[in-house]
Amino acid sequence: MKLQQLRYLCETARQDMNLSKAAKNLHTSQPAISKQIQMLEHELGVDIFLRNGKRIVKITPPGQLIIQTATRMLRDADNLKKIAQEFTNEASGTLTIATTHTQARYALPIVIKRFTARYPKVKLILRQGSPMQISALVTSGEADVAIATEAIEQFHELVMLPCYEWNRCVIVLPKHPLLKTKKLTLEAINQYPIITYDFAFTGRSKINQAFANHGLEPNVVLTAIDSDVIKTYVELGLGVGILANMAFDAKRDKNLRSIDASHLFESSTTRIGISRHSYLRGYIFDFIEMFAPHLNHASIKATLKNNTSDGIENSATPITTNSRNAN
């Protein structure tokens, strides 16, 4: 049994049994992957995949367990390398951050600037996607940390580190009637077409819940996966926007106006998710603390040591309401 066989196996499963995609990602050929997997099956004495001719169509029940174990073995092998690197060259390496567009665009730039100044030899990689996608990247070992608000708590293999609470604003064109409203209400907002985030992003469930609690159906005419797109279509006059407070910058967004809506919606919490099975190098601890200062080395290690079976954790230090306010 070789680690290479396990890599071929896990990548094939990750690509939904598409050998062509697996071969492309692993920089090898489809026949090479097929041969190595068959050799592994022969050694283990069980079929990992169910085949229709030469085409893989399904993972067998024992195959599911084998893939889970293989994933852990590959993660442990990667941890061995990280431990060695920690002691041979603690100031260099790679940090892969999986996050949403809004975090990458608005919350992370200042933190990354500080981080790269302290660790110039650490290569930074940003992987953007939906909360579900970025959480999966961490559980599979393809990223070190996930930063998001929605869906991240659904991944029980991740330990959650609450960072900060945030809320929303409504953005409109200058001279919009809502700007004359003494106190913004959901009923007033719902008189106009609404442009906001896709349901999987940036606390969208809290928006829907607020309207539902008032017996209203939000008149959402357009959804997007990032704040910049929402602002673009508000500028075109297609409706009013609901987005994270942090995503509005009065200096940059000169053609728009912002109205605070934090009294209308329940606040959301942005979290950092890390795999409970990963070895964290020193600079990863430092990055987390730069992003959320209350999460120091001691509190992170205590959370990792005492994480609950469901994977959802609260730091011993309380989270704060942060002006960055974003998913």
XYZ file of C-alpha atoms in Angstrom:
327
model
C 0.000 0.000 0.000
C 1.375 3.398 -1.015
C 0.388 6.940 -0.147
C 0.168 7.634 -3.863
C -2.577 5.020 -4.180
C -4.465 6.656 -1.339
C -4.145 10.067 -3.012
C -5.492 8.638 -6.264
C -8.351 6.994 -4.381
C -9.386 10.081 -2.397
C -9.139 12.434 -5.360
C -11.298 10.106 -7.454
C -13.942 10.120 -4.743
C -13.640 13.910 -4.380
C -14.268 14.311 -8.113
C -17.436 12.183 -7.993
C -15.706 9.206 -9.628
C -14.607 11.278 -12.622
C -11.193 9.790 -13.434
C -10.423 12.436 -16.038
C -10.784 15.269 -13.519
C -8.859 13.328 -10.881
C -6.013 12.677 -13.317
C -5.881 16.334 -14.321
C -5.711 17.527 -10.710
C -3.001 15.005 -9.854
C -1.000 15.620 -13.051
C -1.128 12.011 -14.146
C -3.066 9.833 -16.590
C -6.464 8.238 -16.231
C -5.113 4.692 -16.839
C -2.475 5.224 -14.128
C -5.124 6.135 -11.563
C -7.368 3.245 -12.585
C -4.491 0.763 -12.345
C -3.335 1.942 -8.914
C -6.855 1.826 -7.485
C -7.347 -1.699 -8.811
C -4.027 -2.742 -7.250
C -5.195 -1.308 -3.933
C -8.521 -3.157 -4.189
C -6.671 -6.392 -4.931
C -4.404 -5.917 -1.914
C -7.330 -5.160 0.399
C -9.516 -7.914 -1.050
C -12.626 -5.726 -1.463
C -14.133 -3.557 -4.178
C -13.913 0.114 -3.301
C -15.891 1.200 -6.358
C -18.806 -0.369 -8.211
C -18.161 -0.424 -11.955
C -20.252 -0.616 -15.090
C -17.731 -1.935 -17.566
C -14.704 0.332 -17.193
C -16.746 3.205 -15.797
C -16.896 3.800 -12.043
C -20.484 4.472 -11.017
C -20.635 4.202 -7.223
C -18.670 3.829 -4.005
C -19.312 0.526 -2.224
C -20.140 0.413 1.530
C -16.637 -0.857 2.441
C -15.276 1.697 0.010
C -16.882 4.501 2.010
C -15.042 3.396 5.147
C -11.780 2.872 3.277
C -11.931 6.355 1.760
C -12.613 7.897 5.175
C -9.595 6.092 6.625
C -7.437 6.972 3.617
C -8.371 10.637 4.017
C -7.235 10.558 7.655
C -4.007 8.803 6.698
C -3.190 11.438 4.087
C -3.994 14.199 6.565
C -1.701 12.601 9.142
C 1.069 12.305 6.563
C 0.660 15.989 5.779
C 0.764 16.773 9.502
C 4.092 14.950 9.790
C 5.531 17.276 7.156
C 4.132 20.320 8.940
C 5.647 19.249 12.256
C 9.043 18.833 10.629
C 8.766 22.198 8.880
C 7.791 23.859 12.158
C 11.152 22.988 13.654
C 13.346 23.332 10.582
C 11.997 26.599 9.184
C 9.227 28.120 11.278
C 8.981 31.337 9.254
C 8.257 29.800 5.845
C 5.589 27.612 4.338
C 2.096 27.989 2.879
C -1.144 29.288 4.354
C -4.291 28.523 2.369
C -7.341 30.548 3.379
C -10.749 29.473 2.088
C -13.280 32.270 2.321
C -16.186 34.083 0.714
C -15.846 37.009 -1.657
C -17.006 39.554 0.912
C -14.422 38.458 3.469
C -11.669 38.406 0.866
C -12.640 41.816 -0.476
C -13.383 43.729 2.727
C -12.293 41.953 5.918
C -8.996 40.324 4.983
C -6.835 42.901 3.143
C -5.600 44.716 6.269
C -4.971 41.432 8.079
C -3.117 39.934 5.130
C -0.964 43.039 4.816
C 0.082 42.703 8.463
C 0.631 38.968 8.095
C 2.843 39.222 5.013
C 4.921 41.923 6.702
C 5.573 39.572 9.626
C 5.961 36.411 7.530
C 7.364 37.437 4.131
C 8.446 33.861 3.340
C 4.999 32.333 3.854
C 3.100 31.835 0.614
C -0.539 32.918 0.921
C -3.284 31.285 -1.144
C -6.878 32.572 -1.168
C -9.575 30.121 -2.262
C -12.987 31.723 -2.745
C -16.336 29.974 -2.830
C -19.615 29.467 -1.045
C -19.542 28.673 2.692
C -20.256 25.012 1.890
C -17.423 24.888 -0.630
C -14.826 26.521 1.564
C -15.731 24.356 4.566
C -15.272 21.281 2.391
C -11.826 22.546 1.360
C -10.705 22.543 4.994
C -12.189 19.153 5.848
C -10.426 17.668 2.807
C -7.109 19.241 3.786
C -6.953 21.529 0.755
C -7.114 24.652 2.944
C -5.895 25.480 6.443
C -8.734 27.713 7.617
C -12.247 28.620 6.497
C -13.745 32.042 7.185
C -17.491 32.456 6.732
C -20.815 32.927 8.459
C -23.357 30.599 6.898
C -23.194 26.787 6.655
C -19.789 26.422 8.300
C -21.368 24.974 11.446
C -22.727 22.048 9.420
C -19.270 20.496 9.106
C -18.707 18.493 12.281
C -15.060 17.832 11.436
C -14.384 21.539 11.892
C -13.788 23.293 15.175
C -15.443 26.700 15.166
C -13.759 29.839 16.481
C -16.252 32.733 16.732
C -14.654 35.968 15.518
C -17.141 38.817 15.597
C -20.786 39.740 15.267
C -22.044 41.904 12.446
C -25.216 43.274 10.937
C -26.605 44.882 7.811
C -27.422 48.103 6.049
C -29.774 49.094 3.235
C -28.215 50.862 0.267
C -30.141 53.123 -2.068
C -29.620 55.757 -4.703
C -29.275 59.416 -3.596
C -32.676 61.082 -3.071
C -34.379 57.710 -2.596
C -37.631 57.990 -0.552
C -36.248 55.647 2.128
C -33.676 58.292 3.055
C -36.512 60.477 4.321
C -37.913 57.764 6.591
C -37.417 58.687 10.261
C -37.027 55.059 11.332
C -36.439 52.355 8.765
C -38.915 49.461 8.861
C -39.214 46.162 7.028
C -42.572 47.284 5.675
C -40.938 50.372 4.170
C -38.143 48.322 2.599
C -40.611 45.848 1.142
C -42.311 48.551 -0.895
C -39.359 48.318 -3.274
C -37.624 45.523 -5.189
C -34.828 44.028 -3.058
C -31.362 43.029 -4.199
C -29.370 40.948 -1.736
C -27.148 37.929 -1.273
C -27.746 34.441 -2.546
C -29.343 32.269 0.134
C -26.067 30.445 0.909
C -24.159 33.664 1.571
C -23.711 36.360 4.178
C -26.498 35.735 6.646
C -29.268 35.578 4.071
C -31.278 33.286 6.350
C -31.421 36.061 8.975
C -32.883 38.438 6.380
C -35.604 35.996 5.364
C -36.394 35.213 8.997
C -36.825 38.890 9.886
C -39.396 39.399 7.137
C -41.160 36.151 8.015
C -41.451 37.203 11.670
C -43.382 40.274 10.497
C -45.625 38.264 8.184
C -43.880 39.631 5.086
C -42.552 37.995 1.954
C -39.408 39.873 0.847
C -39.691 41.159 -2.702
C -36.279 39.839 -3.770
C -35.801 40.420 -7.497
C -32.077 39.695 -7.777
C -29.510 37.794 -5.728
C -25.736 37.765 -6.001
C -22.794 36.069 -4.316
C -20.900 39.234 -3.466
C -21.511 42.782 -2.296
C -19.979 44.546 -5.292
C -22.513 42.991 -7.665
C -25.373 44.014 -5.383
C -24.125 47.611 -5.327
C -23.750 47.626 -9.112
C -27.399 46.735 -9.680
C -28.625 49.160 -7.040
C -26.726 51.860 -8.952
C -28.634 50.803 -12.072
C -31.887 51.492 -10.258
C -33.142 47.925 -10.138
C -33.971 48.064 -6.435
C -32.684 48.651 -2.908
C -29.836 46.553 -1.571
C -29.422 44.722 1.715
C -25.817 43.897 2.485
C -23.224 43.668 5.247
C -22.394 47.025 6.839
C -18.708 46.583 6.160
C -19.284 46.284 2.422
C -20.339 49.928 2.132
C -17.622 52.573 1.906
C -18.941 56.140 1.633
C -15.747 57.312 -0.080
C -15.758 54.599 -2.738
C -19.515 54.220 -3.116
C -20.175 57.871 -3.904
C -23.212 57.079 -6.036
C -25.001 55.290 -3.206
C -26.279 56.036 0.280
C -26.385 53.694 3.287
C -29.117 53.363 5.936
C -28.351 51.387 9.084
C -30.624 48.344 9.411
C -29.070 46.639 12.429
C -32.283 47.175 14.438
C -34.242 45.126 11.892
C -32.145 41.975 11.652
C -30.635 39.551 14.121
C -26.857 39.865 14.171
C -24.721 37.142 12.599
C -21.402 35.688 13.694
C -18.414 35.194 11.448
C -16.342 32.158 12.384
C -12.998 30.644 11.533
C -13.206 26.898 10.976
C -10.183 24.645 11.391
C -9.950 20.885 11.123
C -9.823 19.140 14.466
C -7.292 16.721 12.951
C -4.837 19.265 11.538
C -1.508 20.344 12.960
C -1.427 24.143 13.053
C 1.898 25.815 12.482
C 2.818 28.853 14.542
C 2.084 31.362 11.819
C -1.469 30.007 11.449
C -2.097 30.781 15.116
C -0.739 34.274 14.488
C -2.967 34.786 11.461
C -6.061 33.811 13.441
C -5.125 36.211 16.232
C -4.582 39.026 13.723
C -8.054 38.421 12.314
C -9.723 38.057 15.735
C -7.481 39.468 18.500
C -9.376 37.685 21.293
C -8.354 34.335 19.776
C -4.811 34.059 21.089
C -2.635 30.938 21.052
C -3.812 29.780 24.477
C -7.543 30.127 23.760
C -7.238 28.399 20.374
C -5.302 25.471 21.859
C -7.807 25.183 24.702
C -10.677 25.098 22.192
C -8.936 22.434 20.113
C -8.258 20.355 23.208
C -11.788 20.578 24.558
C -13.790 20.647 21.326
C -17.188 19.038 21.597
C -18.397 16.042 19.650
C -20.597 18.155 17.397
C -17.680 20.311 16.330
C -19.243 23.630 17.327
C -17.159 25.591 19.771
C -17.146 28.967 21.420
C -13.927 30.596 22.415
C -13.473 31.192 26.118
C -13.006 34.859 25.247
C -16.244 36.594 24.172
C -16.628 37.673 20.591
C -17.044 41.329 19.746
C -19.236 43.352 17.463
C -16.823 44.461 14.801
C -17.098 47.318 12.339
C -15.826 45.023 9.581
C -19.185 43.274 9.700
C -19.114 40.737 6.915
C -19.531 37.153 5.936
